[in-house]
mmCIF file of C-alpha atoms and ligand atoms in Angstrom:
data_model
loop_
_atom_site.group_PDB
_atom_site.id
_atom_site.type_symbol
_atom_site.label_atom_id
_atom_site.label_comp_id
_atom_site.label_asym_id
_atom_site.label_seq_id
_atom_site.Cartn_x
_atom_site.Cartn_y
_atom_site.Cartn_z
ATOM 1 C CA UNK A 148 87.160 33.026 14.629
ATOM 2 C CA UNK A 149 88.597 29.715 13.459
ATOM 3 C CA UNK A 150 92.117 29.430 14.889
ATOM 4 C CA UNK A 151 94.438 26.856 13.398
ATOM 5 C CA UNK A 152 98.009 25.680 13.267
ATOM 6 C CA UNK A 153 99.214 25.000 9.721
ATOM 7 C CA UNK A 154 102.308 23.981 7.772
ATOM 8 C CA UNK A 155 105.429 24.297 9.942
ATOM 9 C CA UNK A 156 104.100 25.830 13.134
ATOM 10 C CA UNK A 157 102.234 28.736 11.512
ATOM 11 C CA UNK A 158 99.332 30.309 13.411
ATOM 12 C CA UNK A 159 96.336 30.963 11.203
ATOM 13 C CA UNK A 160 92.767 32.177 11.065
ATOM 14 C CA UNK A 161 90.544 30.321 8.618
ATOM 15 C CA UNK A 162 88.403 32.696 6.568
ATOM 16 C CA UNK A 163 86.204 31.009 4.003
ATOM 17 C CA UNK A 164 88.432 28.767 1.908
ATOM 18 C CA UNK A 165 91.621 30.610 2.850
ATOM 19 C CA UNK A 166 93.885 30.761 5.870
ATOM 20 C CA UNK A 167 95.300 34.092 7.059
ATOM 21 C CA UNK A 168 98.805 33.796 8.514
ATOM 22 C CA UNK A 169 98.962 35.646 11.840
ATOM 23 C CA UNK A 170 102.178 33.975 13.026
ATOM 24 C CA UNK A 171 103.663 37.330 14.031
ATOM 25 C CA UNK A 172 101.433 37.039 17.105
ATOM 26 C CA UNK A 173 103.625 34.175 18.289
ATOM 27 C CA UNK A 174 106.488 36.644 18.859
ATOM 28 C CA UNK A 175 104.382 38.187 21.630
ATOM 29 C CA UNK A 176 104.331 34.986 23.667
ATOM 30 C CA UNK A 177 106.642 34.734 26.674
ATOM 31 C CA UNK A 178 109.730 32.629 26.053
ATOM 32 C CA UNK A 179 109.388 29.074 27.335
ATOM 33 C CA UNK A 180 111.390 28.441 30.494
ATOM 34 C CA UNK A 181 112.662 24.997 31.378
ATOM 35 C CA UNK A 182 110.993 22.744 32.393
ATOM 36 C CA UNK A 183 107.994 24.549 30.929
ATOM 37 C CA UNK A 184 104.584 22.964 30.830
ATOM 38 C CA UNK A 185 101.740 24.168 32.982
ATOM 39 C CA UNK A 186 99.601 25.641 30.256
ATOM 40 C CA UNK A 187 99.375 26.291 26.530
ATOM 41 C CA UNK A 188 101.223 29.593 26.053
ATOM 42 C CA UNK A 189 99.030 30.769 23.200
ATOM 43 C CA UNK A 190 95.699 30.107 24.897
ATOM 44 C CA UNK A 191 96.991 31.605 28.158
ATOM 45 C CA UNK A 192 97.897 34.831 26.339
ATOM 46 C CA UNK A 193 95.057 34.909 23.824
ATOM 47 C CA UNK A 194 92.557 37.106 25.721
ATOM 48 C CA UNK A 195 95.188 39.861 25.945
ATOM 49 C CA UNK A 196 96.330 39.331 22.355
ATOM 50 C CA UNK A 197 92.902 39.304 20.708
ATOM 51 C CA UNK A 198 92.877 43.062 19.894
ATOM 52 C CA UNK A 199 96.215 42.637 18.089
ATOM 53 C CA UNK A 200 94.937 39.562 16.228
ATOM 54 C CA UNK A 201 91.991 41.589 14.987
ATOM 55 C CA UNK A 202 94.165 44.543 14.022
ATOM 56 C CA UNK A 203 96.513 42.498 11.793
ATOM 57 C CA UNK A 204 93.914 40.212 10.254
ATOM 58 C CA UNK A 205 93.132 42.400 7.244
ATOM 59 C CA UNK A 206 96.757 42.657 6.132
ATOM 60 C CA UNK A 207 97.771 39.096 7.058
ATOM 61 C CA UNK A 208 99.040 37.094 4.065
ATOM 62 C CA UNK A 209 96.610 34.423 2.913
ATOM 63 C CA UNK A 210 96.860 31.088 1.178
ATOM 64 C CA UNK A 211 94.198 28.642 -0.007
ATOM 65 C CA UNK A 212 93.141 26.282 2.752
ATOM 66 C CA UNK A 213 93.456 23.423 0.244
ATOM 67 C CA UNK A 214 97.219 24.111 0.062
ATOM 68 C CA UNK A 215 97.728 24.251 3.833
ATOM 69 C CA UNK A 216 98.433 21.277 6.090
ATOM 70 C CA UNK A 217 96.380 21.678 9.256
ATOM 71 C CA UNK A 218 98.116 20.557 12.438
ATOM 72 C CA UNK A 219 97.248 20.119 16.074
ATOM 73 C CA UNK A 220 96.660 23.653 17.384
ATOM 74 C CA UNK A 221 96.951 23.183 21.130
ATOM 75 C CA UNK A 222 99.280 21.636 23.731
ATOM 76 C CA UNK A 223 97.160 20.757 26.767
ATOM 77 C CA UNK A 224 98.324 19.675 30.212
ATOM 78 C CA UNK A 225 95.553 17.068 30.084
ATOM 79 C CA UNK A 226 92.827 15.619 27.893
ATOM 80 C CA UNK A 227 89.703 14.860 29.885
ATOM 81 C CA UNK A 228 87.079 12.331 28.825
ATOM 82 C CA UNK A 229 83.459 11.879 29.883
ATOM 83 C CA UNK A 230 82.163 8.301 30.081
ATOM 84 C CA UNK A 231 78.599 7.370 29.082
ATOM 85 C CA UNK A 232 77.421 10.973 28.829
ATOM 86 C CA UNK A 233 74.514 10.594 26.375
ATOM 87 C CA UNK A 234 71.301 8.904 27.421
ATOM 88 C CA UNK A 235 70.954 6.896 24.207
ATOM 89 C CA UNK A 236 74.569 5.699 24.362
ATOM 90 C CA UNK A 237 73.960 4.499 27.929
ATOM 91 C CA UNK A 238 70.989 2.445 26.696
ATOM 92 C CA UNK A 239 73.045 1.081 23.811
ATOM 93 C CA UNK A 240 75.872 0.121 26.161
ATOM 94 C CA UNK A 241 73.504 -1.533 28.598
ATOM 95 C CA UNK A 242 71.981 -3.647 25.832
ATOM 96 C CA UNK A 243 75.424 -4.792 24.729
ATOM 97 C CA UNK A 244 75.819 -7.444 27.404
ATOM 98 C CA UNK A 245 78.789 -9.215 25.885
ATOM 99 C CA UNK A 246 81.107 -6.268 26.191
ATOM 100 C CA UNK A 247 83.026 -4.737 29.015
ATOM 101 C CA UNK A 248 80.202 -2.236 29.375
ATOM 102 C CA UNK A 249 78.009 -4.531 31.429
ATOM 103 C CA UNK A 250 80.187 -4.311 34.501
ATOM 104 C CA UNK A 251 81.346 -0.745 33.910
ATOM 105 C CA UNK A 252 78.028 0.935 33.292
ATOM 106 C CA UNK A 253 77.828 3.311 36.191
ATOM 107 C CA UNK A 254 76.309 6.768 35.910
ATOM 108 C CA UNK A 255 78.793 9.507 35.034
ATOM 109 C CA UNK A 256 77.834 11.316 38.245
ATOM 110 C CA UNK A 257 79.186 8.320 40.177
ATOM 111 C CA UNK A 258 82.120 7.214 38.029
ATOM 112 C CA UNK A 259 83.460 10.713 37.313
ATOM 113 C CA UNK A 260 85.785 11.615 34.457
ATOM 114 C CA UNK A 261 88.878 9.969 33.002
ATOM 115 C CA UNK A 262 92.120 11.187 31.410
ATOM 116 C CA UNK A 263 93.574 10.349 28.024
ATOM 117 C CA UNK A 264 97.334 10.604 27.447
ATOM 118 C CA UNK A 265 98.270 13.842 25.695
ATOM 119 C CA UNK A 266 100.524 11.797 23.422
ATOM 120 C CA UNK A 267 97.407 10.245 21.859
ATOM 121 C CA UNK A 268 96.438 13.603 20.284
ATOM 122 C CA UNK A 269 96.619 14.092 16.527
ATOM 123 C CA UNK A 270 95.221 16.443 13.924
ATOM 124 C CA UNK A 271 92.645 14.836 11.591
ATOM 125 C CA UNK A 272 95.093 14.796 8.661
ATOM 126 C CA UNK A 273 97.473 12.553 10.612
ATOM 127 C CA UNK A 274 94.926 9.741 10.617
ATOM 128 C CA UNK A 275 94.314 6.937 13.075
ATOM 129 C CA UNK A 276 96.834 4.090 13.374
ATOM 130 C CA UNK A 277 95.134 0.964 14.724
ATOM 131 C CA UNK A 278 96.876 -1.200 17.291
ATOM 132 C CA UNK A 279 95.806 -4.598 18.606
ATOM 133 C CA UNK A 280 94.265 -5.570 15.280
ATOM 134 C CA UNK A 281 92.757 -8.710 16.839
ATOM 135 C CA UNK A 282 90.520 -6.489 18.945
ATOM 136 C CA UNK A 283 87.756 -4.039 18.142
ATOM 137 C CA UNK A 284 88.516 -0.313 17.907
ATOM 138 C CA UNK A 285 85.454 1.953 18.002
ATOM 139 C CA UNK A 286 84.894 5.529 16.877
ATOM 140 C CA UNK A 287 83.370 8.001 19.327
ATOM 141 C CA UNK A 288 82.317 11.391 17.919
ATOM 142 C CA UNK A 289 82.437 14.101 20.582
ATOM 143 C CA UNK A 290 82.155 17.846 20.966
ATOM 144 C CA UNK A 291 85.566 18.910 22.293
ATOM 145 C CA UNK A 292 86.406 22.155 24.046
ATOM 146 C CA UNK A 293 89.574 24.042 24.941
ATOM 147 C CA UNK A 294 89.936 25.844 28.254
ATOM 148 C CA UNK A 295 90.875 29.527 27.907
ATOM 149 C CA UNK A 296 91.690 30.569 31.463
ATOM 150 C CA UNK A 297 92.697 28.880 34.705
ATOM 151 C CA UNK A 298 89.656 27.199 36.233
ATOM 152 C CA UNK A 299 89.760 26.013 39.848
ATOM 153 C CA UNK A 300 86.454 24.963 41.435
ATOM 154 C CA UNK A 301 84.302 26.850 38.948
ATOM 155 C CA UNK A 302 80.509 26.739 39.219
ATOM 156 C CA UNK A 303 78.377 25.667 36.284
ATOM 157 C CA UNK A 304 76.913 29.185 36.141
ATOM 158 C CA UNK A 305 80.323 30.702 35.413
ATOM 159 C CA UNK A 306 81.798 27.782 33.493
ATOM 160 C CA UNK A 307 81.301 28.982 29.910
ATOM 161 C CA UNK A 308 83.468 32.036 30.684
ATOM 162 C CA UNK A 309 86.407 29.610 30.904
ATOM 163 C CA UNK A 310 86.021 28.146 27.419
ATOM 164 C CA UNK A 311 88.364 29.435 24.701
ATOM 165 C CA UNK A 312 86.703 27.503 21.901
ATOM 166 C CA UNK A 313 85.375 24.295 20.414
ATOM 167 C CA UNK A 314 86.512 21.608 18.015
ATOM 168 C CA UNK A 315 85.553 18.157 16.758
ATOM 169 C CA UNK A 316 86.930 15.288 18.822
ATOM 170 C CA UNK A 317 87.206 11.573 18.134
ATOM 171 C CA UNK A 318 87.727 9.564 21.321
ATOM 172 C CA UNK A 319 88.936 6.335 19.737
ATOM 173 C CA UNK A 320 88.739 3.264 21.924
ATOM 174 C CA UNK A 321 90.032 -0.282 21.922
ATOM 175 C CA UNK A 322 87.289 -2.308 23.565
ATOM 176 C CA UNK A 323 88.198 -4.564 26.430
ATOM 177 C CA UNK A 324 88.388 -4.826 30.174
ATOM 178 C CA UNK A 325 91.378 -2.597 30.867
ATOM 179 C CA UNK A 326 90.996 0.849 32.397
ATOM 180 C CA UNK A 327 89.490 3.389 30.023
ATOM 181 C CA UNK A 328 92.535 5.647 30.222
ATOM 182 C CA UNK A 329 94.729 2.762 29.040
ATOM 183 C CA UNK A 330 92.512 1.700 26.131
ATOM 184 C CA UNK A 331 91.886 5.277 24.962
ATOM 185 C CA UNK A 332 95.477 6.529 25.141
ATOM 186 C CA UNK A 333 96.956 4.699 22.175
ATOM 187 C CA UNK A 334 98.932 7.016 19.866
ATOM 188 C CA UNK A 335 96.524 8.742 17.418
ATOM 189 C CA UNK A 336 93.418 7.708 19.410
ATOM 190 C CA UNK A 337 92.513 11.319 20.262
ATOM 191 C CA UNK A 338 91.700 13.181 17.062
ATOM 192 C CA UNK A 339 91.174 16.919 17.496
ATOM 193 C CA UNK A 340 90.416 19.555 14.871
ATOM 194 C CA UNK A 341 90.203 20.738 12.196
ATOM 195 C CA UNK A 342 90.607 24.093 14.012
ATOM 196 C CA UNK A 343 89.327 25.761 17.169
ATOM 197 C CA UNK A 344 86.227 27.905 16.794
ATOM 198 C CA UNK A 345 86.373 30.635 19.430
ATOM 199 C CA UNK A 346 83.622 30.467 22.026
ATOM 200 C CA UNK A 347 81.987 33.749 20.952
ATOM 201 C CA UNK A 348 80.870 32.008 17.731
ATOM 202 C CA UNK A 349 79.076 29.153 19.500
ATOM 203 C CA UNK A 350 75.963 30.613 21.046
ATOM 204 C CA UNK A 351 74.886 27.408 22.778
ATOM 205 C CA UNK A 352 77.220 24.396 23.016
ATOM 206 C CA UNK A 353 74.194 22.507 24.317
ATOM 207 C CA UNK A 354 72.388 22.594 20.981
ATOM 208 C CA UNK A 355 74.703 21.443 18.203
ATOM 209 C CA UNK A 356 73.899 18.804 15.595
ATOM 210 C CA UNK A 357 76.663 16.304 14.885
ATOM 211 C CA UNK A 358 77.145 13.372 12.549
ATOM 212 C CA UNK A 359 79.782 10.737 11.859
ATOM 213 C CA UNK A 360 80.019 8.446 8.844
ATOM 214 C CA UNK A 361 82.359 5.561 8.068
ATOM 215 C CA UNK A 362 82.920 5.017 4.331
ATOM 216 C CA UNK A 363 79.797 7.105 3.739
ATOM 217 C CA UNK A 364 77.545 5.090 6.061
ATOM 218 C CA UNK A 365 75.946 7.159 8.844
ATOM 219 C CA UNK A 366 76.920 5.722 12.227
ATOM 220 C CA UNK A 367 76.322 8.533 14.707
ATOM 221 C CA UNK A 368 73.789 11.342 14.389
ATOM 222 C CA UNK A 369 72.898 13.364 17.480
ATOM 223 C CA UNK A 370 72.530 16.742 19.144
ATOM 224 C CA UNK A 371 74.479 17.929 22.193
ATOM 225 C CA UNK A 372 71.178 18.724 23.902
ATOM 226 C CA UNK A 373 71.084 15.014 24.844
ATOM 227 C CA UNK A 374 74.249 15.215 26.930
ATOM 228 C CA UNK A 375 73.699 13.959 30.489
ATOM 229 C CA UNK A 376 76.222 16.492 31.798
ATOM 230 C CA UNK A 377 76.519 19.516 29.515
ATOM 231 C CA UNK A 378 79.601 21.675 29.011
ATOM 232 C CA UNK A 379 79.006 23.826 32.145
ATOM 233 C CA UNK A 380 78.438 20.778 34.347
ATOM 234 C CA UNK A 381 81.538 18.999 32.986
ATOM 235 C CA UNK A 382 83.729 22.024 33.722
ATOM 236 C CA UNK A 383 82.253 22.262 37.212
ATOM 237 C CA UNK A 384 82.863 18.562 37.851
ATOM 238 C CA UNK A 385 86.390 18.488 36.409
ATOM 239 C CA UNK A 386 87.554 21.681 38.126
ATOM 240 C CA UNK A 387 86.251 20.454 41.475
ATOM 241 C CA UNK A 388 89.035 17.829 41.349
ATOM 242 C CA UNK A 389 91.876 19.494 39.438
ATOM 243 C CA UNK A 390 92.720 22.907 38.076
ATOM 244 C CA UNK A 391 92.004 23.308 34.394
ATOM 245 C CA UNK A 392 94.736 25.222 32.592
ATOM 246 C CA UNK A 393 94.580 27.191 29.347
ATOM 247 C CA UNK A 394 94.786 24.682 26.520
ATOM 248 C CA UNK A 395 93.305 21.764 28.455
ATOM 249 C CA UNK A 396 90.845 19.736 26.401
ATOM 250 C CA UNK A 397 87.554 18.223 27.497
ATOM 251 C CA UNK A 398 85.955 15.639 25.220
ATOM 252 C CA UNK A 399 82.324 15.759 26.263
ATOM 253 C CA UNK A 400 81.217 12.173 25.553
ATOM 254 C CA UNK A 401 79.730 10.248 22.676
ATOM 255 C CA UNK A 402 76.140 9.568 21.576
ATOM 256 C CA UNK A 403 74.745 6.218 20.409
ATOM 257 C CA UNK A 404 76.037 4.572 17.263
ATOM 258 C CA UNK A 405 79.613 3.743 18.230
ATOM 259 C CA UNK A 406 80.998 1.028 16.008
ATOM 260 C CA UNK A 407 84.156 -0.613 14.767
ATOM 261 C CA UNK A 408 86.629 0.792 12.277
ATOM 262 C CA UNK A 409 89.123 -1.162 10.187
ATOM 263 C CA UNK A 410 92.297 -0.488 8.244
ATOM 264 C CA UNK A 411 91.438 1.410 5.061
ATOM 265 C CA UNK A 412 88.275 3.033 6.429
ATOM 266 C CA UNK A 413 87.569 6.738 6.053
ATOM 267 C CA UNK A 414 85.794 8.548 8.871
ATOM 268 C CA UNK A 415 83.994 11.788 8.129
ATOM 269 C CA UNK A 416 82.608 13.835 11.006
ATOM 270 C CA UNK A 417 80.941 17.201 11.317
ATOM 271 C CA UNK A 418 79.581 19.373 14.103
ATOM 272 C CA UNK A 419 77.414 22.362 13.264
ATOM 273 C CA UNK A 420 79.124 25.681 13.874
ATOM 274 C CA UNK A 421 82.564 24.082 13.860
ATOM 275 C CA UNK A 422 83.107 22.333 10.523
ATOM 276 C CA UNK A 423 84.057 18.859 9.389
ATOM 277 C CA UNK A 424 86.989 16.475 9.412
ATOM 278 C CA UNK A 425 88.078 13.534 7.284
ATOM 279 C CA UNK A 426 90.233 10.915 8.969
ATOM 280 C CA UNK A 427 91.868 7.879 7.392
ATOM 281 C CA UNK A 428 92.301 4.670 9.359
ATOM 282 C CA UNK A 429 95.447 2.563 8.870
ATOM 283 C CA UNK A 430 97.452 -0.079 10.667
ATOM 284 C CA UNK A 431 100.079 1.159 13.094
HETATM 285 MN MN1 LIG B 192 84.251 8.988 24.735
#
């Protein structure tokens, strides 16, 4: 099932080239109490609500996807990133001696994970707004996942049970010597979408083809089988340090082929089993 948020806070299921409006489900969510936070209320409740979602789907009103504005469909407590998590990207980074990579290239098992500010998240249609135009901003295509239930010190063997679904992520990055979390937390530098494909539809997140083009030129083409730490290992590692809450996002790392983007560029990205996104790049 492809879950989405569309128009003004509508909850939808994408079916072919239409979106079915299942917003009545939102009435079932517990009222937010101040100060709130802690988890995404929809993803926390979704396992219990799934039978109702399925029961109303046939009669849910539909509209053409082309007439819907897709929005960010999740409110995480954190967005987790995975540095240098493809073998070929590690080689590429190592060869690039003039960049910050040379002194930062430590194995992911040693360096651990990083966090991106939640405020950097956007839906693909919102586009990327470049800052620090005198510096290089790179695209990083990544398989992204959403946590579906509270995960505290979960083993890799059980980890996939904690995934609600998958989406396409762009972990945009200003290159430089500052901390990763600083350079990757610029507003709009975490693109997530176009929807969330529920985990039951992705048989093996460790075998998905992906591709990213800029203005039609292929920059990144890879398969998630080349991840150093796969989805189960990333969940194990992350949850050994902090509890993962429903709605939390993990961006699993980028393969080789990262490169600069400029104002006016159009990024197109696809991941098999999920779909594709088109993202415009502009000045902030
Ligand atoms: Mn990345």
